[in-house]
PDB file of C-alpha atoms and ligand atoms in Angstrom:
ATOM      1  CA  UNK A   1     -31.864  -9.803 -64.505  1.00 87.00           C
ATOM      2  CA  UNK A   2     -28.598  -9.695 -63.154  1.00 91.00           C
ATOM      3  CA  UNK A   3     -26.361  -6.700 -63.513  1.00 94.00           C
ATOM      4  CA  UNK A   4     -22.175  -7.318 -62.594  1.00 94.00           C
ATOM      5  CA  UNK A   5     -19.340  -5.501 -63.241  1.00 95.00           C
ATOM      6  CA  UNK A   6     -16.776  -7.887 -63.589  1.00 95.00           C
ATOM      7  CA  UNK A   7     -13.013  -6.951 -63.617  1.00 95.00           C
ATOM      8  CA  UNK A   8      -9.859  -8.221 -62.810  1.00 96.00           C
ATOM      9  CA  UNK A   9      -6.299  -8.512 -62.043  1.00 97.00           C
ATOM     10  CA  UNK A  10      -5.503  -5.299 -60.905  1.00 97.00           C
ATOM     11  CA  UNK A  11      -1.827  -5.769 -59.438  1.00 98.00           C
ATOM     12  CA  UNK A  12      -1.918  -3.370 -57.520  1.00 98.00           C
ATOM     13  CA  UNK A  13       1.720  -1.965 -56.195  1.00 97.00           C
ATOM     14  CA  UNK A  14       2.884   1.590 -57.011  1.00 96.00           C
ATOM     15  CA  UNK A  15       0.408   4.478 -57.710  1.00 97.00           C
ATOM     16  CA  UNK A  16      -0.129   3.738 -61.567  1.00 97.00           C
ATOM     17  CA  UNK A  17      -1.984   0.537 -60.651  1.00 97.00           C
ATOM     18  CA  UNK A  18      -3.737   2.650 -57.853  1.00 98.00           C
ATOM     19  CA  UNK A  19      -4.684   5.442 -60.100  1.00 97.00           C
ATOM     20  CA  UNK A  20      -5.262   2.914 -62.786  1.00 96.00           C
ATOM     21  CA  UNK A  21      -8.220   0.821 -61.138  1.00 97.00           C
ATOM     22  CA  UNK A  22      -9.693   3.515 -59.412  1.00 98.00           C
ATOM     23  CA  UNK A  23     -10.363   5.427 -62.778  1.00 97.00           C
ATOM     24  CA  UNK A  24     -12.144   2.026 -63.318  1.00 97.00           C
ATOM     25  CA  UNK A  25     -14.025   2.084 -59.949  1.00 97.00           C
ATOM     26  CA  UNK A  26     -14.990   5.875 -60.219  1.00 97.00           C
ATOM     27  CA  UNK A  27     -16.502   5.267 -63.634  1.00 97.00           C
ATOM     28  CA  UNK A  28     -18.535   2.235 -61.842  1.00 97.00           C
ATOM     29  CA  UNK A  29     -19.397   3.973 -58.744  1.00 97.00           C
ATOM     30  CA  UNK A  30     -20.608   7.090 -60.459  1.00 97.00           C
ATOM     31  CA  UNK A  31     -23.127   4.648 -63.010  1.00 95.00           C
ATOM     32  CA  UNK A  32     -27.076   4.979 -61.964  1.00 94.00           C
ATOM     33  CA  UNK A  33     -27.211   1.638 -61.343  1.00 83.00           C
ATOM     34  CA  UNK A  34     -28.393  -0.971 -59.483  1.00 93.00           C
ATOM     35  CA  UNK A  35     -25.443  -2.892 -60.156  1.00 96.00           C
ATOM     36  CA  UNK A  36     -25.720  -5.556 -58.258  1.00 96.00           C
ATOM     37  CA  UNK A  37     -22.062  -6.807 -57.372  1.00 96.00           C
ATOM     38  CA  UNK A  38     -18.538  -5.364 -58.531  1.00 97.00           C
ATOM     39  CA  UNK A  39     -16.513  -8.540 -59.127  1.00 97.00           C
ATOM     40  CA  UNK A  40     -13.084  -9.295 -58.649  1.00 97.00           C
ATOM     41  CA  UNK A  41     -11.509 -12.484 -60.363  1.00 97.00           C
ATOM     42  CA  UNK A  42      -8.355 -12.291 -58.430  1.00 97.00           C
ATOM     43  CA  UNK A  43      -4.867 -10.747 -58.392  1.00 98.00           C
ATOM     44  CA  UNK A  44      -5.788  -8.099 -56.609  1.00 98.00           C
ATOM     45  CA  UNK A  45      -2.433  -7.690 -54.702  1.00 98.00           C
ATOM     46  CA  UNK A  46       0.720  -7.866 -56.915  1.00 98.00           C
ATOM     47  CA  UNK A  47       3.242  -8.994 -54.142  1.00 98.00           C
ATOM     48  CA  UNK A  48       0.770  -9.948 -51.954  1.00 98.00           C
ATOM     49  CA  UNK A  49       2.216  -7.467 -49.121  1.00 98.00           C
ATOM     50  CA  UNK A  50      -0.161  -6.224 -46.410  1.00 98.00           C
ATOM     51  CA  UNK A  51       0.401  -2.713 -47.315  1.00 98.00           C
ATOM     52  CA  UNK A  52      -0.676  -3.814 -50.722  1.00 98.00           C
ATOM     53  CA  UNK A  53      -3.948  -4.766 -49.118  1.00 98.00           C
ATOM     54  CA  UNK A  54      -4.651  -1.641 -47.451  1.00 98.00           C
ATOM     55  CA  UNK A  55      -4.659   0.367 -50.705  1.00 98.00           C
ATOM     56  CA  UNK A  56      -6.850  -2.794 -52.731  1.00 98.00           C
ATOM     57  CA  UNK A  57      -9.412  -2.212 -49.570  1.00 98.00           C
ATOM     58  CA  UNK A  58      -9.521   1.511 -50.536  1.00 98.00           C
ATOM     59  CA  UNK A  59      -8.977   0.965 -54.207  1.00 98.00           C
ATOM     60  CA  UNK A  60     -12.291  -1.392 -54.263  1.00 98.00           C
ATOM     61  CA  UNK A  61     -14.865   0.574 -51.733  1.00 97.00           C
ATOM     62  CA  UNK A  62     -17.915   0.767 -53.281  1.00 98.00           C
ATOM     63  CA  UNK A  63     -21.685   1.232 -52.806  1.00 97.00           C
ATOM     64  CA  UNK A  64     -22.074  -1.400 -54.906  1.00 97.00           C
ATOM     65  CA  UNK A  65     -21.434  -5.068 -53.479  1.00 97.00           C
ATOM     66  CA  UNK A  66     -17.929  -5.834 -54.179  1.00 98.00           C
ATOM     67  CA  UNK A  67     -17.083  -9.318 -54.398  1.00 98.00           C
ATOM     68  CA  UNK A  68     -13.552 -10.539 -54.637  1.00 98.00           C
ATOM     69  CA  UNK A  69     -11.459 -13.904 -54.719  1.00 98.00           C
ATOM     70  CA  UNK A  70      -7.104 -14.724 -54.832  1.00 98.00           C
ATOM     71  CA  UNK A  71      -5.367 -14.735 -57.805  1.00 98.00           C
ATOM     72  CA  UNK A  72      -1.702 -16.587 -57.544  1.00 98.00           C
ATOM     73  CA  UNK A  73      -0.145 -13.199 -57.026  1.00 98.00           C
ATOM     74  CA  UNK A  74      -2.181 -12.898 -53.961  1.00 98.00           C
ATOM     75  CA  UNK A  75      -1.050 -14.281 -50.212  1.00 98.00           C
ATOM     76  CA  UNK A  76      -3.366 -15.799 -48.108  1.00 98.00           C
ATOM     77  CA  UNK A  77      -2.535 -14.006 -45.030  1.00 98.00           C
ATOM     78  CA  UNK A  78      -2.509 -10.734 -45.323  1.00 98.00           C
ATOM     79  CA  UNK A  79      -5.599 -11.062 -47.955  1.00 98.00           C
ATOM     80  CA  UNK A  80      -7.404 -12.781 -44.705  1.00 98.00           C
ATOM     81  CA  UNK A  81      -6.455  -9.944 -42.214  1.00 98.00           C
ATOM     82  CA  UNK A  82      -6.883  -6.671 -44.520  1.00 98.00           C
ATOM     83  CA  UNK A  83     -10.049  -7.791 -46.810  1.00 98.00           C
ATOM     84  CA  UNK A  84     -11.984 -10.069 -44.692  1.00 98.00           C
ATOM     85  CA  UNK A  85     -10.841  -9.083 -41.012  1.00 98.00           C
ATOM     86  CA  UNK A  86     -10.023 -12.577 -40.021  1.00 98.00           C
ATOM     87  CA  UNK A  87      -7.157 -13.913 -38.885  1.00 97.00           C
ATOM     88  CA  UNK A  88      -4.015 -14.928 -41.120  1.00 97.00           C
ATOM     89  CA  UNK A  89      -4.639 -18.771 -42.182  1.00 96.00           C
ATOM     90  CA  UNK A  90      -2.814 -20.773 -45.448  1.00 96.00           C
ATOM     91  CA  UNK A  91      -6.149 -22.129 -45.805  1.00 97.00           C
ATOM     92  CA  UNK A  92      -7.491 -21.775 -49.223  1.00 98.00           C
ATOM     93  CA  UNK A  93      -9.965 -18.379 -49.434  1.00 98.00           C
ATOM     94  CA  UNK A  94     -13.523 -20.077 -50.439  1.00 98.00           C
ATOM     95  CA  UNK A  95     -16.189 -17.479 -50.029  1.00 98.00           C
ATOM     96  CA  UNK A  96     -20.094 -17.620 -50.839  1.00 98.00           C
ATOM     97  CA  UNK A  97     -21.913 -14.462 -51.595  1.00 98.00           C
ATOM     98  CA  UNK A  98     -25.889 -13.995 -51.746  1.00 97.00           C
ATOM     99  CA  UNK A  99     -26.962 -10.708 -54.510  1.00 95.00           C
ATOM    100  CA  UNK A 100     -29.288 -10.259 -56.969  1.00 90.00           C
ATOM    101  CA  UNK A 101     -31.023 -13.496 -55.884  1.00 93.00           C
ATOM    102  CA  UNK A 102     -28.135 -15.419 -57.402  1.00 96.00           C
ATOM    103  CA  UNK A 103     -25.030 -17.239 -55.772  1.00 98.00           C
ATOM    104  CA  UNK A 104     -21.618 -16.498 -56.195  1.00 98.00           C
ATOM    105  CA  UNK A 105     -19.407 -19.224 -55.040  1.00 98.00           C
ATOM    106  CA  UNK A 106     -15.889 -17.329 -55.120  1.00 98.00           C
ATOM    107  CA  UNK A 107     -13.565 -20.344 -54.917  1.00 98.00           C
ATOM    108  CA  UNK A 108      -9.468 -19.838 -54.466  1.00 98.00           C
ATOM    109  CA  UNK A 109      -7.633 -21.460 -57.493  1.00 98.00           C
ATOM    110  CA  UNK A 110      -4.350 -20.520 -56.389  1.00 98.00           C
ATOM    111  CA  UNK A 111      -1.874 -22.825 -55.450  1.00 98.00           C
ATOM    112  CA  UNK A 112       0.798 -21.004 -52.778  1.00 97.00           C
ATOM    113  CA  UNK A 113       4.549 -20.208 -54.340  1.00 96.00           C
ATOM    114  CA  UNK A 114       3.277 -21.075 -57.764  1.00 98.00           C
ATOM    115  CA  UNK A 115       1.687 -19.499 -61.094  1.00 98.00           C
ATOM    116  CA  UNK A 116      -0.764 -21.940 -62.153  1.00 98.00           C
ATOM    117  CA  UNK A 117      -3.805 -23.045 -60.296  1.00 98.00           C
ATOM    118  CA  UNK A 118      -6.000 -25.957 -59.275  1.00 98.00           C
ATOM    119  CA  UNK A 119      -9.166 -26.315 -57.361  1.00 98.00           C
ATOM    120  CA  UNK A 120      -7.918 -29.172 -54.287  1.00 98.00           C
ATOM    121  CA  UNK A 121     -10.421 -30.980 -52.656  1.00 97.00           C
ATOM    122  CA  UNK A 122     -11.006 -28.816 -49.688  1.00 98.00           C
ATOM    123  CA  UNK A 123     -12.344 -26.094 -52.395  1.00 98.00           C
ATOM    124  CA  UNK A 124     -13.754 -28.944 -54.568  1.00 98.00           C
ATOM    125  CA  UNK A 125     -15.954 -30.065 -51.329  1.00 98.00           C
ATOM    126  CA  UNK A 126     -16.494 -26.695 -50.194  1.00 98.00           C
ATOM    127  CA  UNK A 127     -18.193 -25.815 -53.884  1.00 98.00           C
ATOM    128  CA  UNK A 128     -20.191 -28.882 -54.147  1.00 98.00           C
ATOM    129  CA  UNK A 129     -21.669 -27.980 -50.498  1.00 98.00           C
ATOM    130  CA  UNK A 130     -22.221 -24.467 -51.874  1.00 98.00           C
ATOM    131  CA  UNK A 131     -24.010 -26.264 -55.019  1.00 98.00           C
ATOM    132  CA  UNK A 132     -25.790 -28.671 -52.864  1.00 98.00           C
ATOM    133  CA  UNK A 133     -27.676 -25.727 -51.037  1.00 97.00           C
ATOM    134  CA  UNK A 134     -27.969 -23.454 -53.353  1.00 97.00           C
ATOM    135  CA  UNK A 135     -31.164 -25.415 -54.249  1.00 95.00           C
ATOM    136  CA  UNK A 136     -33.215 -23.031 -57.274  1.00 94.00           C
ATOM    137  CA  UNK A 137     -31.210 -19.866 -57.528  1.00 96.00           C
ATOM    138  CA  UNK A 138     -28.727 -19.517 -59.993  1.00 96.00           C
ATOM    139  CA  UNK A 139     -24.878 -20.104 -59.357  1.00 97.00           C
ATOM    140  CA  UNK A 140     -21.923 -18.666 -60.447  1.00 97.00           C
ATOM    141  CA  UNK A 141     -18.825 -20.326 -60.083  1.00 98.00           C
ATOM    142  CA  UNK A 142     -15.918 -17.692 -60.026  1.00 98.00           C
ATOM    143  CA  UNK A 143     -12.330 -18.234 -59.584  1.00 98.00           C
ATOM    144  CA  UNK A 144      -9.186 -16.721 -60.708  1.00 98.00           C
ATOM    145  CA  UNK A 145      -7.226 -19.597 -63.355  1.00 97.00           C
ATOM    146  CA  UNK A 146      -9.552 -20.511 -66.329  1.00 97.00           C
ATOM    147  CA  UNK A 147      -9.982 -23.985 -66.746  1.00 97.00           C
ATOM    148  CA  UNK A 148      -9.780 -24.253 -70.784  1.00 96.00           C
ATOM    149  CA  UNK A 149      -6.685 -23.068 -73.409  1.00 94.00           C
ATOM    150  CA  UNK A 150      -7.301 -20.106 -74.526  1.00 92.00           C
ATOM    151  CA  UNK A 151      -4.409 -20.452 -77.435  1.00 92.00           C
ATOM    152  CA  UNK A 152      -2.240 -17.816 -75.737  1.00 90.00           C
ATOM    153  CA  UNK A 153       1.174 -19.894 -75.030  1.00 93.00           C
ATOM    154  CA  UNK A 154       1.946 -17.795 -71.556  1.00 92.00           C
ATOM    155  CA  UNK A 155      -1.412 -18.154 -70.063  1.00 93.00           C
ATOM    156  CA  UNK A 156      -1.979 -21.663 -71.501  1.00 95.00           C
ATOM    157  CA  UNK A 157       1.101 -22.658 -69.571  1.00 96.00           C
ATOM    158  CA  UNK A 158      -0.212 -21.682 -66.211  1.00 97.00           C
ATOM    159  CA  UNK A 159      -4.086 -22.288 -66.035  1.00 97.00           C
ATOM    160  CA  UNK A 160      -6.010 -24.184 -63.993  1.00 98.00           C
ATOM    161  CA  UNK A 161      -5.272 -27.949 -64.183  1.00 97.00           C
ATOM    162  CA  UNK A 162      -7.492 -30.990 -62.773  1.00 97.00           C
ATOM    163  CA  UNK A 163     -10.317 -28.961 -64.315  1.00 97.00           C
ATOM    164  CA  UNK A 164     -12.251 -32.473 -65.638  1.00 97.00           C
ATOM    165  CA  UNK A 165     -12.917 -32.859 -61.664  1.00 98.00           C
ATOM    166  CA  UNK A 166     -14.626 -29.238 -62.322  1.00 98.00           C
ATOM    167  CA  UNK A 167     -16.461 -29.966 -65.255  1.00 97.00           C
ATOM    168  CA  UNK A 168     -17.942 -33.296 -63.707  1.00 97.00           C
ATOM    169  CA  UNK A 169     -19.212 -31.324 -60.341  1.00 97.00           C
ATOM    170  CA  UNK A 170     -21.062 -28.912 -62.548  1.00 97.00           C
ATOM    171  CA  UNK A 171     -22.500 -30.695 -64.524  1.00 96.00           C
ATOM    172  CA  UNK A 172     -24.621 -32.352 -61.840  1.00 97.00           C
ATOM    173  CA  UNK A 173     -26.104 -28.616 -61.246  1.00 97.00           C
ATOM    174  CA  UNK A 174     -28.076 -27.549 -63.910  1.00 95.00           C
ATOM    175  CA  UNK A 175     -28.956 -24.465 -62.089  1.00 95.00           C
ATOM    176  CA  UNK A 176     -24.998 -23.302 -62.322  1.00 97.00           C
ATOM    177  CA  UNK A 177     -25.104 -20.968 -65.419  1.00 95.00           C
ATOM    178  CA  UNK A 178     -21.848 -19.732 -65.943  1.00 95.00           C
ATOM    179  CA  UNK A 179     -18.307 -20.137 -64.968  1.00 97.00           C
ATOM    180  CA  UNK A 180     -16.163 -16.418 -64.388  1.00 96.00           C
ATOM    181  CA  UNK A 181     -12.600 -15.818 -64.019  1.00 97.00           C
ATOM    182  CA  UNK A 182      -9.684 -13.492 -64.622  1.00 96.00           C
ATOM    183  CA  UNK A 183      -5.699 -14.343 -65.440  1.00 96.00           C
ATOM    184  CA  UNK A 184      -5.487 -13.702 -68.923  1.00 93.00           C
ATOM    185  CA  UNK A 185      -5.155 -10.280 -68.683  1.00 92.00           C
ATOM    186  CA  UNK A 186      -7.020  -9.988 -71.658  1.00 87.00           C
ATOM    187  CA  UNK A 187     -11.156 -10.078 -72.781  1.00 85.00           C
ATOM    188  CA  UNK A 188     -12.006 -13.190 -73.977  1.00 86.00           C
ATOM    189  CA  UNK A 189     -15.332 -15.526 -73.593  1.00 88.00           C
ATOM    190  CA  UNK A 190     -14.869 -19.510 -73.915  1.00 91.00           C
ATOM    191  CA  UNK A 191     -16.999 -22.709 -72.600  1.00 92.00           C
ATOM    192  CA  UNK A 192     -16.393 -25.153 -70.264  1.00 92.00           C
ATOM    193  CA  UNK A 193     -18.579 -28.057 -69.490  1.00 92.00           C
ATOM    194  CA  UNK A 194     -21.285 -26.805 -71.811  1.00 91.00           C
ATOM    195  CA  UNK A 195     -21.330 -23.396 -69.585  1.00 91.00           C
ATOM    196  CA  UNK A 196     -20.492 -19.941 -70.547  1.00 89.00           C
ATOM    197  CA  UNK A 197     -17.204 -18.910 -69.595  1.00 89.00           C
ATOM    198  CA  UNK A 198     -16.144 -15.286 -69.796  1.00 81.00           C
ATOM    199  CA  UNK A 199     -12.623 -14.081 -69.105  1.00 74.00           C
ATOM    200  CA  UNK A 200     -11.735 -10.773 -67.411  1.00 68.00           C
ATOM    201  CA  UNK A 201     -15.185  -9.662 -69.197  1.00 51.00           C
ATOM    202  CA  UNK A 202     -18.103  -8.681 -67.220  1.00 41.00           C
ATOM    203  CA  UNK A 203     -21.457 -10.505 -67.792  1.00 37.00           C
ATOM    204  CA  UNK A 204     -23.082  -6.295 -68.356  1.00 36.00           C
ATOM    205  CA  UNK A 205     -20.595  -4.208 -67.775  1.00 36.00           C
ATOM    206  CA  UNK A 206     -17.399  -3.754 -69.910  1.00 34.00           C
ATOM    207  CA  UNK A 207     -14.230  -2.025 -67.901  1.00 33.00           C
ATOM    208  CA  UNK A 208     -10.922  -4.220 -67.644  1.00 33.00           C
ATOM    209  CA  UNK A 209      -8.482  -2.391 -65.087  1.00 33.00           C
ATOM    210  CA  UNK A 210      -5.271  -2.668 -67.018  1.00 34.00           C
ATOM    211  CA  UNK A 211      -2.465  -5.074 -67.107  1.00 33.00           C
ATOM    212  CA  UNK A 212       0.974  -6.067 -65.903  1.00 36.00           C
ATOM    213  CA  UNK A 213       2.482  -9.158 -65.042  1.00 46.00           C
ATOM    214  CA  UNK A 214      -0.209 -11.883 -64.944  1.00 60.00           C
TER     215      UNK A 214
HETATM  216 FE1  FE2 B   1      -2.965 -14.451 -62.399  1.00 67.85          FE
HETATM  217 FE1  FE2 B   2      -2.881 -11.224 -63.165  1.00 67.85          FE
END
């Protein structure tokens, strides 16, 4: 068994959103556990300013694994120097992550300047690498835009496009078992390509950090 805590979008700017997901992270780092990753589908940032970064680093410590991945309101560069300690790059942010005996392939759906999102081919051939060697152990593909309408006009507008390129990768990995992202600032569970696909919901865990702008 797997245990995650999976939240999202947590914007943080000003002190509210500060206060507001660590409330969320104190209630999750004070659990008995094991949790085996703390999840982050994305947004993490709300301007995507440096100093933005340096409170989501301290926001997000943990005991607990914490995984995390770019949502559109997050910039590439400062994401790169404050929460991986790499250099600044426009490249997209494709991470793999090994816990629980599972894999985690955190891809970047975000498309720079803009509010929707799409998985390009650098992230498309990235994942199916990530798929290709993942060989037994199950996968979960994470990323910030859902791929499917969830019948919410706003959100609809500005999710993940391209996503039958998606759905046809997938399905050639029957050892991918479900699909997580964030966005929709709101709990909802869907399926795409036949997988289950939760929205700002955690697989175990329930505790969504709060909203603003998506
Ligand atoms: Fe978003
Ligand atoms: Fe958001």
């Amino acid at each position: 068994m797997i245990v995650l805590a999976h939240i999202s979008d947590i914007h943080i700017d000003d002190q509210r959103s500060i206060d507001r997901a660590t409330r969320v992270m104190s209630y999750l780092n004070t659990l008995p556990g094991p949790i085996d990753a703390i999840l982050t589908t994305g947004d993490l940032a709300d301007h995507g300013l440096h100093t933005e970064y340096l409170d989501v680093a301290k926001v997000l410590d943990s005991h607990w694994p914490v995984l995390h991945l770019p949502g559109n309101h997050d910039v590439r560069g400062p994401y790169r120097e404050v929460l991986l300690d790499v250099p600044a790059s426009t490249e997209p942010i494709n991470q793999v992550a090994h816990v629980g005996g599972a894999v985690f392939a955190l891809c970047d759906s975000s498309i720079p300047g803009q509010a929707d999102g799409y998985l390009d081919d650098v992230t498309l051939a990235w994942l199916e690498s990530v798929l290709a060697e993942s060989g037994d152990a199950p996968v979960f593909v994470c990323f910030h835009h859902p791929p499917v309408l969830l019948h919410m006009p706003f959100v609809d507008g500005i999710k993940q496009s391209g996503e039958d390129r998606l759905a046809a990768l997938v399905s050639r990995y029957p050892n991918v078992v479900a699909l997580l992202c964030g966005h929709a600032h709101t709990g909802a569970a869907s399926t795409f390509a036949g997988l289950p696909l939760p929205h700002d919901v955690p697989r175990a865990l329930v505790r969504r950090a709060g909203t603003n702008t998506l």
